Coordinates of C-alpha atoms in Angstrom, one line a residue:
Chain A
M1 CA -23.3 -1.0 0.8
P2 CA -22.9 2.5 -0.5
D3 CA -23.4 2.9 -4.2
N4 CA -22.2 6.3 -5.1
L5 CA -18.9 6.0 -6.9
S6 CA -17.3 9.3 -7.9
L7 CA -17.5 12.2 -5.6
Y8 CA -17.7 14.6 -8.6
I9 CA -20.6 17.1 -8.7
E10 CA -21.4 18.5 -12.1
R11 CA -21.6 22.3 -11.9
D12 CA -20.6 25.1 -14.3
S13 CA -18.2 27.2 -12.4
P14 CA -14.7 28.7 -12.9
L15 CA -13.2 26.1 -10.4
Q16 CA -14.7 23.2 -12.4
R17 CA -13.2 24.6 -15.6
L18 CA -9.7 24.9 -14.2
N19 CA -7.2 22.5 -15.5
P20 CA -7.1 19.3 -13.3
L21 CA -3.3 19.7 -12.7
T22 CA -3.8 23.2 -11.3
K23 CA -6.4 21.8 -8.8
L24 CA -4.0 18.9 -8.0
A25 CA -1.3 21.5 -7.3
I26 CA -3.6 23.6 -5.1
S27 CA -4.6 20.5 -3.1
F28 CA -1.2 19.1 -2.5
S29 CA 0.4 22.5 -1.7
L30 CA -2.4 23.2 0.8
I31 CA -1.9 19.8 2.5
L32 CA 1.9 20.1 2.7
I33 CA 1.8 23.7 4.0
G34 CA -0.9 22.7 6.5
F35 CA 1.2 20.0 7.9
L36 CA 4.7 21.5 7.6
G37 CA 4.1 25.2 7.6
P38 CA 4.8 27.4 10.7
G39 CA 2.3 28.5 13.3
Y40 CA -0.4 26.9 15.4
W41 CA -3.4 28.5 13.6
L42 CA -2.0 27.9 10.0
A43 CA -4.2 24.9 9.1
T44 CA -7.3 26.7 10.5
L45 CA -6.6 29.8 8.5
L46 CA -5.9 27.8 5.3
F47 CA -9.3 26.1 5.7
I48 CA -11.3 29.2 6.4
C49 CA -9.5 31.7 4.2
V50 CA -8.6 29.5 1.2
L51 CA -10.6 26.3 1.0
V52 CA -14.0 27.6 1.9
P53 CA -13.8 30.6 -0.5
L54 CA -12.5 28.3 -3.3
S55 CA -15.4 26.0 -2.7
I56 CA -17.9 28.9 -2.9
W57 CA -16.2 30.1 -6.1
G58 CA -16.7 26.6 -7.5
K59 CA -20.4 26.7 -6.5
I60 CA -20.0 23.6 -4.3
G61 CA -19.8 25.4 -0.9
P62 CA -22.6 23.6 0.9
E63 CA -21.6 20.1 -0.4
F64 CA -18.0 20.8 0.5
L65 CA -18.7 21.9 4.0
Q66 CA -21.2 19.1 4.6
R67 CA -18.9 16.3 3.4
T68 CA -15.9 17.7 5.2
V69 CA -17.8 17.9 8.5
R70 CA -19.2 14.4 8.0
L71 CA -15.8 12.9 7.4
I72 CA -13.9 14.8 10.0
L73 CA -16.3 15.3 12.9
P74 CA -16.3 11.7 14.3
L75 CA -12.5 11.5 14.1
A76 CA -12.1 15.0 15.6
L77 CA -14.4 14.2 18.6
F78 CA -12.5 10.9 19.2
L79 CA -9.2 12.8 19.0
F80 CA -10.3 15.4 21.5
V81 CA -11.6 12.9 24.0
M82 CA -8.6 10.6 23.8
Q83 CA -5.8 13.2 23.5
S84 CA -7.2 15.5 26.2
L85 CA -7.3 12.6 28.7
F86 CA -4.2 10.6 27.7
Y87 CA -1.8 13.0 26.0
P88 CA 1.6 12.2 27.5
G89 CA 3.4 15.0 29.2
G90 CA 0.2 17.0 29.9
R91 CA 0.6 19.1 33.1
T92 CA -1.9 21.9 33.2
V93 CA -5.1 20.3 34.4
L94 CA -8.3 22.1 33.3
W95 CA -10.8 20.1 35.2
R96 CA -11.1 16.6 36.7
F97 CA -13.8 14.1 37.3
W98 CA -13.7 10.7 38.9
I99 CA -10.2 9.2 37.9
F100 CA -9.9 11.4 34.7
S101 CA -8.4 14.8 34.2
V102 CA -8.5 16.9 31.1
K103 CA -5.2 18.5 30.3
L104 CA -4.6 21.7 28.4
E105 CA -1.7 20.3 26.4
G106 CA -3.8 17.4 25.2
V107 CA -6.6 19.7 24.1
Q108 CA -4.1 21.9 22.2
F109 CA -2.5 18.9 20.5
A110 CA -5.9 17.5 19.5
Y111 CA -6.9 20.9 18.1
L112 CA -3.7 21.1 16.0
T113 CA -4.1 17.5 14.7
A114 CA -7.8 17.9 14.0
T115 CA -7.4 21.2 12.0
R116 CA -4.5 19.7 10.0
L117 CA -6.6 16.7 9.1
M118 CA -9.6 18.9 8.3
N119 CA -7.3 20.9 6.0
M120 CA -6.1 17.7 4.4
V121 CA -9.5 16.1 3.9
G122 CA -10.9 19.5 2.7
A123 CA -8.1 19.9 0.1
F124 CA -8.7 16.4 -1.3
L125 CA -12.5 17.0 -1.3
L126 CA -12.1 20.3 -3.2
L127 CA -10.2 18.5 -5.9
L128 CA -12.5 15.4 -6.0
L129 CA -15.8 17.4 -5.9
S130 CA -14.8 19.7 -8.8
T131 CA -12.9 17.2 -11.0
H132 CA -14.1 14.1 -12.8
P133 CA -11.6 11.3 -12.3
S134 CA -11.5 10.5 -16.1
T135 CA -10.8 14.2 -16.9
L136 CA -7.9 14.2 -14.5
M137 CA -6.5 11.0 -16.0
T138 CA -6.9 12.2 -19.6
D139 CA -5.0 15.3 -18.7
L140 CA -2.2 13.4 -16.9
T141 CA -1.9 10.9 -19.8
R142 CA -1.4 13.8 -22.2
R143 CA 1.4 15.0 -19.9
G144 CA 3.2 11.7 -20.1
V145 CA 1.6 9.5 -17.5
S146 CA 1.5 5.9 -18.8
P147 CA -1.8 5.0 -20.5
S148 CA -1.7 1.6 -18.6
L149 CA -2.1 3.5 -15.4
T150 CA -5.0 5.4 -16.8
Y151 CA -6.6 2.1 -18.0
I152 CA -6.2 0.6 -14.5
L153 CA -7.8 3.6 -12.7
V154 CA -10.6 4.2 -15.1
S155 CA -11.5 0.5 -15.4
T156 CA -11.4 0.0 -11.6
L157 CA -14.0 2.8 -11.3
Q158 CA -16.2 0.8 -13.7
I159 CA -15.6 -2.6 -12.1
I160 CA -16.3 -1.6 -8.5
P161 CA -20.1 -0.9 -9.0
Q162 CA -20.5 -4.2 -11.0
M163 CA -18.7 -6.1 -8.2
R164 CA -20.8 -4.4 -5.5
N165 CA -24.0 -5.5 -7.3
K166 CA -22.6 -9.0 -7.6
A167 CA -21.7 -9.0 -3.9
N168 CA -25.2 -7.8 -2.9
T169 CA -26.7 -10.6 -5.0
I170 CA -24.4 -13.2 -3.4
I171 CA -25.2 -11.9 0.1
D172 CA -29.0 -12.1 -0.6
A173 CA -28.7 -15.6 -2.2
Q174 CA -26.7 -17.0 0.7
R175 CA -29.0 -15.5 3.3
S176 CA -32.0 -17.0 1.5
R177 CA -30.2 -20.4 1.9
G178 CA -30.0 -19.7 5.6
L179 CA -26.5 -18.3 5.9
E180 CA -26.0 -16.5 9.3
T181 CA -24.5 -13.0 8.7
Q182 CA -25.3 -11.8 12.2
G183 CA -24.9 -13.5 15.5
S184 CA -21.7 -14.8 17.1
V185 CA -18.2 -14.0 15.8
R186 CA -17.7 -17.7 14.8
A187 CA -20.9 -17.6 12.8
R188 CA -19.8 -14.4 11.1
I189 CA -16.3 -15.8 10.3
G190 CA -18.0 -18.9 8.9
A191 CA -20.1 -16.6 6.7
L192 CA -17.0 -15.0 5.1
L193 CA -16.0 -17.9 2.8
P194 CA -19.4 -18.5 1.2
L195 CA -19.6 -14.8 0.4
V196 CA -16.0 -14.1 -0.7
G197 CA -15.5 -17.3 -2.7
P198 CA -18.1 -16.9 -5.4
L199 CA -17.4 -13.2 -5.7
V200 CA -13.7 -13.5 -6.2
F201 CA -13.7 -16.5 -8.5
G202 CA -16.5 -15.0 -10.6
S203 CA -14.6 -11.8 -11.1
L204 CA -11.3 -13.4 -11.9
V205 CA -12.8 -15.5 -14.7
D206 CA -13.5 -12.3 -16.7
V207 CA -9.8 -11.3 -16.5
E208 CA -8.5 -13.5 -19.3
E209 CA -11.3 -12.5 -21.7
R210 CA -10.6 -8.8 -21.1
A211 CA -6.9 -9.3 -21.6
I212 CA -7.5 -10.9 -25.0
A213 CA -9.8 -8.1 -26.0
L214 CA -7.2 -5.5 -25.1
E215 CA -4.4 -7.3 -27.0
A216 CA -6.7 -7.5 -30.0
R217 CA -7.1 -3.7 -29.9
A218 CA -3.3 -3.1 -29.8
F219 CA -3.4 -1.6 -26.3
K220 CA 0.3 -2.2 -25.8
A221 CA 1.3 -0.4 -29.1
K222 CA 4.0 2.2 -28.6
R223 CA 2.5 5.0 -30.8
V224 CA 1.1 8.2 -29.2
K225 CA -2.6 7.9 -29.1
T226 CA -5.0 10.7 -29.8
S227 CA -7.7 11.6 -27.3
L228 CA -11.4 12.4 -27.8
I229 CA -11.6 14.8 -24.8
H230 CA -9.7 18.1 -24.9
V231 CA -8.8 19.4 -21.5
P232 CA -8.1 23.2 -21.6
D233 CA -5.1 24.8 -19.9
S234 CA -3.6 28.3 -19.9
V235 CA -0.2 30.1 -19.4
R236 CA -1.7 31.9 -16.4
Q237 CA -2.5 28.5 -14.7
R238 CA 1.0 27.3 -15.4
Q239 CA 2.4 30.3 -13.6
V240 CA 0.1 29.7 -10.7
R241 CA 1.3 26.1 -10.5
I242 CA 4.9 27.1 -10.5
G243 CA 4.1 29.7 -7.8
L244 CA 2.4 27.1 -5.6
V245 CA 5.4 24.8 -5.9
V246 CA 7.8 27.6 -4.9
L247 CA 5.6 28.7 -2.0
T248 CA 5.4 25.1 -0.7
L249 CA 9.1 24.7 -0.8
V250 CA 9.6 28.0 1.0
M251 CA 7.2 27.0 3.7
I252 CA 9.0 23.6 4.2
G253 CA 12.3 25.5 4.2
I254 CA 11.1 27.8 7.0
R255 CA 10.1 24.8 8.9
L256 CA 13.5 23.0 8.4
W257 CA 15.7 26.0 9.1
P258 CA 13.9 28.2 11.7
L259 CA 15.4 31.7 11.9
Chain B
M1 CA 17.0 -11.0 -17.1
S2 CA 17.7 -7.3 -16.4
F3 CA 15.5 -5.3 -14.0
S4 CA 13.7 -3.4 -16.8
E5 CA 13.1 -6.5 -18.8
R6 CA 11.7 -8.2 -15.6
L7 CA 9.5 -5.2 -15.0
K8 CA 8.2 -5.4 -18.6
A9 CA 7.5 -9.1 -18.2
D10 CA 5.7 -8.5 -14.9
F11 CA 3.4 -5.8 -16.3
S12 CA 1.9 -8.0 -19.0
T13 CA -1.6 -7.4 -20.4
M14 CA -2.9 -10.1 -18.0
T15 CA -1.4 -8.1 -15.0
L16 CA -2.9 -4.9 -16.2
V17 CA -6.3 -6.5 -16.4
L18 CA -5.9 -8.3 -13.1
I19 CA -5.0 -5.1 -11.1
P20 CA -8.4 -3.4 -11.4
V21 CA -10.1 -6.6 -10.4
A22 CA -7.7 -6.9 -7.5
I23 CA -8.4 -3.4 -6.4
A24 CA -12.2 -4.0 -6.6
I25 CA -11.6 -7.2 -4.5
N26 CA -9.8 -5.2 -1.9
I27 CA -12.6 -2.6 -1.6
V28 CA -15.6 -4.9 -1.9
I29 CA -14.2 -7.6 0.5
G30 CA -13.2 -4.8 2.9
Q31 CA -16.8 -3.6 2.9
I32 CA -18.2 -7.1 3.3
V33 CA -15.9 -7.6 6.3
S34 CA -17.1 -4.4 7.9
L35 CA -20.7 -5.5 7.2
L36 CA -20.0 -8.7 9.0
K37 CA -18.4 -6.6 11.8
L38 CA -15.4 -8.9 12.0
P39 CA -12.4 -7.6 14.1
V40 CA -10.1 -7.5 11.0
Y41 CA -9.8 -5.4 7.9
L42 CA -8.9 -8.0 5.1
D43 CA -8.7 -5.1 2.7
S44 CA -5.5 -6.2 1.0
I45 CA -6.3 -9.7 -0.3
G46 CA -6.2 -8.4 -3.9
T47 CA -2.9 -6.7 -3.3
V48 CA -1.3 -9.9 -2.0
L49 CA -2.8 -11.8 -4.9
V50 CA -1.2 -9.6 -7.5
G51 CA 2.1 -9.6 -5.5
V52 CA 2.2 -13.4 -5.7
L53 CA 1.0 -13.8 -9.4
A54 CA 2.7 -10.7 -10.9
G55 CA 5.7 -9.9 -8.7
P56 CA 6.5 -7.3 -6.0
W57 CA 6.3 -4.2 -8.2
A58 CA 2.9 -5.0 -9.6
G59 CA 1.8 -5.8 -6.0
A60 CA 3.1 -2.4 -4.8
L61 CA 1.3 -0.6 -7.6
T62 CA -1.9 -2.4 -6.7
G63 CA -1.6 -1.3 -3.1
V64 CA -0.9 2.4 -4.0
L65 CA -3.8 2.5 -6.4
S66 CA -6.2 0.7 -4.0
N67 CA -5.7 3.4 -1.4
T68 CA -5.9 6.1 -4.1
I69 CA -9.3 4.8 -5.3
W70 CA -10.5 4.2 -1.8
G71 CA -9.6 7.9 -1.2
L72 CA -11.1 9.1 -4.4
T73 CA -14.5 7.3 -4.0
I74 CA -15.2 6.6 -0.3
D75 CA -13.0 8.4 2.2
P76 CA -10.1 10.8 1.5
N77 CA -8.7 9.8 4.9
A78 CA -7.4 6.6 3.2
L79 CA -5.0 8.6 0.9
P80 CA -2.1 9.3 3.3
W81 CA -1.9 5.5 4.2
F82 CA -0.8 4.5 0.7
P83 CA 2.8 3.6 1.8
V84 CA 1.4 0.8 4.0
A85 CA -0.5 -0.7 1.0
L86 CA 2.6 -0.3 -1.1
F87 CA 4.8 -2.3 1.3
I88 CA 2.1 -5.0 1.7
G89 CA 2.2 -5.7 -2.0
L90 CA 6.0 -5.4 -2.2
V91 CA 6.6 -7.7 0.7
A92 CA 4.0 -10.2 -0.5
G93 CA 5.7 -10.3 -3.9
L94 CA 9.2 -10.7 -2.3
C95 CA 7.9 -13.5 -0.1
A96 CA 6.4 -15.3 -3.1
N97 CA 9.7 -14.9 -5.0
A98 CA 11.5 -16.6 -2.0
G99 CA 9.1 -19.5 -2.3
L100 CA 7.0 -18.6 0.8
F101 CA 3.6 -19.0 -1.0
K102 CA 3.9 -22.8 -1.6
T103 CA 2.6 -24.5 1.5
W104 CA 0.2 -23.2 4.2
W105 CA 2.8 -22.8 7.0
K106 CA 5.1 -20.9 4.7
V107 CA 2.1 -18.6 3.9
V108 CA 1.7 -18.0 7.6
I109 CA 5.3 -16.9 7.8
S110 CA 4.7 -14.6 4.8
G111 CA 1.7 -13.1 6.6
L112 CA 3.8 -12.4 9.7
L113 CA 6.5 -10.7 7.6
I114 CA 3.9 -8.6 5.8
A115 CA 2.5 -7.7 9.2
I116 CA 5.8 -6.6 10.7
V117 CA 6.6 -4.3 7.7
A118 CA 3.0 -3.0 7.7
A119 CA 3.1 -2.3 11.4
I120 CA 6.3 -0.3 11.2
V121 CA 5.2 1.8 8.2
S122 CA 1.7 2.5 9.5
S123 CA 3.1 3.5 12.9
F124 CA 5.2 6.2 11.3
I125 CA 2.2 7.6 9.4
N126 CA 0.0 7.3 12.4
V127 CA 2.5 9.3 14.7
A128 CA 3.3 11.9 12.0
L129 CA -0.2 12.7 10.9
Y130 CA -2.5 11.7 13.8
G131 CA -0.3 11.9 16.8
G132 CA -1.0 8.3 17.7
I133 CA -4.8 8.2 17.9
T134 CA -6.8 7.3 14.8
A135 CA -10.5 6.6 14.4
S136 CA -10.0 2.8 14.6
G137 CA -10.9 0.8 17.7
S138 CA -7.4 -0.3 18.4
S139 CA -6.6 3.3 19.4
F140 CA -8.1 2.5 22.8
L141 CA -5.2 0.2 23.5
T142 CA -2.7 2.9 22.2
A143 CA -4.3 5.5 24.5
Y144 CA -4.1 3.1 27.4
L145 CA -0.4 2.5 26.8
M146 CA 0.2 6.2 26.4
A147 CA -1.6 6.9 29.7
S148 CA 0.5 4.3 31.5
G149 CA 3.6 6.4 30.8
R150 CA 4.9 4.9 27.5
G151 CA 6.0 7.1 24.6
V152 CA 3.7 7.8 21.6
I153 CA 5.9 5.8 19.1
E154 CA 6.3 2.9 21.5
S155 CA 2.6 2.7 22.2
V156 CA 1.5 2.9 18.6
L157 CA 4.1 0.3 17.6
A158 CA 3.0 -2.1 20.4
T159 CA -0.6 -1.7 19.3
S160 CA 0.2 -2.4 15.6
F161 CA 2.3 -5.5 16.5
I162 CA -0.7 -6.9 18.4
F163 CA -3.4 -6.2 15.7
E164 CA -1.5 -6.5 12.4
P165 CA -0.4 -10.2 12.5
I166 CA -4.0 -11.5 12.9
D167 CA -5.2 -9.4 9.9
K168 CA -2.2 -10.1 7.6
V169 CA -1.9 -13.8 8.3
A170 CA -5.6 -14.2 7.5
T171 CA -5.2 -12.0 4.4
A172 CA -2.2 -14.1 3.1
L173 CA -4.0 -17.4 3.8
L174 CA -7.2 -16.2 2.0
A175 CA -5.1 -15.0 -1.0
W176 CA -3.4 -18.4 -1.0
F177 CA -6.7 -20.3 -0.9
I178 CA -8.0 -18.3 -3.8
I179 CA -4.9 -19.1 -5.9
K180 CA -5.2 -22.8 -5.0
G181 CA -8.8 -22.6 -6.1
L182 CA -7.9 -21.3 -9.6
S183 CA -7.1 -23.7 -12.4
K184 CA -3.4 -24.4 -13.3
R185 CA -4.1 -23.3 -16.9
Y186 CA -5.4 -19.9 -15.6
V187 CA -2.6 -19.3 -13.2
S188 CA 0.0 -20.1 -15.8
R189 CA -1.1 -17.1 -17.9
F190 CA 0.5 -14.7 -15.2
P191 CA 4.1 -13.7 -15.3
R192 CA 5.0 -15.2 -11.9
A193 CA 3.0 -18.4 -12.1
E194 CA 5.9 -20.4 -10.7
N195 CA 5.6 -18.6 -7.4
A196 CA 2.2 -20.0 -6.6

């Protein structure tokens, strides 16, 4: 099972130092504009002219491109094969072989969908590669997001690696007792309970203890808590964020009321 | 009890501590299942668990955060599917409130109800973002239906209605087995212990 948890890469660059909310605003406006904005080439342009330069500015260019391609390429290939052959309403046949025929409309539709998805995955990756989840959550808590939500997200990120280790131990232990984890579907379904049972019950036992620990530390107290980490922000970034929201709304407006 | 009081009672400290474990259960079991190459996902057992023990809203939150964390740590493609997870937790909680998590055949009905809602919501997202074809194996059936002259929405819905019930009934039953396996004393610490 994969072990890397956060996608964050620690680099010193202007992008990494931006306030997390600014990066969040950039990502979401790019995604929304990519899907809802006008024009066939818009998502492609956003990716090449905005996302790639931003990633180079953040000194994470190679990692950004590599991860985007790795996440999107299998899906894109699948989309092209399936949509070019089976897109309903395709008329212009490009070429045919055996009982299949590749239609132009399907290829165009696959390209549009694939570039929009690439833009979406790229925008999320730009945020995740340049922002540590706990920095993001610290900043959002300061802006009024419930500390309970922050607790849930941050502690989940800590629990998952522990639970993966536990799962690997259980898988090894049950295999050494002769549990069949390959072979027929029935054998594999049979393997599910001996693996899931110990893992789930073992993790649920800790819940009660942790709840008592939190209550003893006045987690539910209403007072405003101070934070150890200071996340910088600037007036300029605030203006950029407002600008992005307006731009996104205008793009959606153009889509809804075409002139 | 008013709605806000009910919400406050649902989000007790026990619930807040259960949710991260439930999310981890979703993700780790989801990965074990894909390791075993079973033809189901089973990636929302924790969500259903929270829905039953802490009510529909806590279940919905668990679903949303599961997808968020899956997206943050493993694959950003999981992020746009969060409404599906939200509705899984919500419907599981509502079913439990209606007493549908008490005996095994009622749990099967809950699983089917969850499947219907999940199928409808996921079909909308699928058609809007992916145009009907996603990276999952069930897309072959969608493509076949599309090629045989049916509309995109119709094909996607038909595929979902075939694959979702198996997954969601298994999910609901597993969550029920887990709750049955917990001690009464432990379950009684949760806000909706009477639902189990």
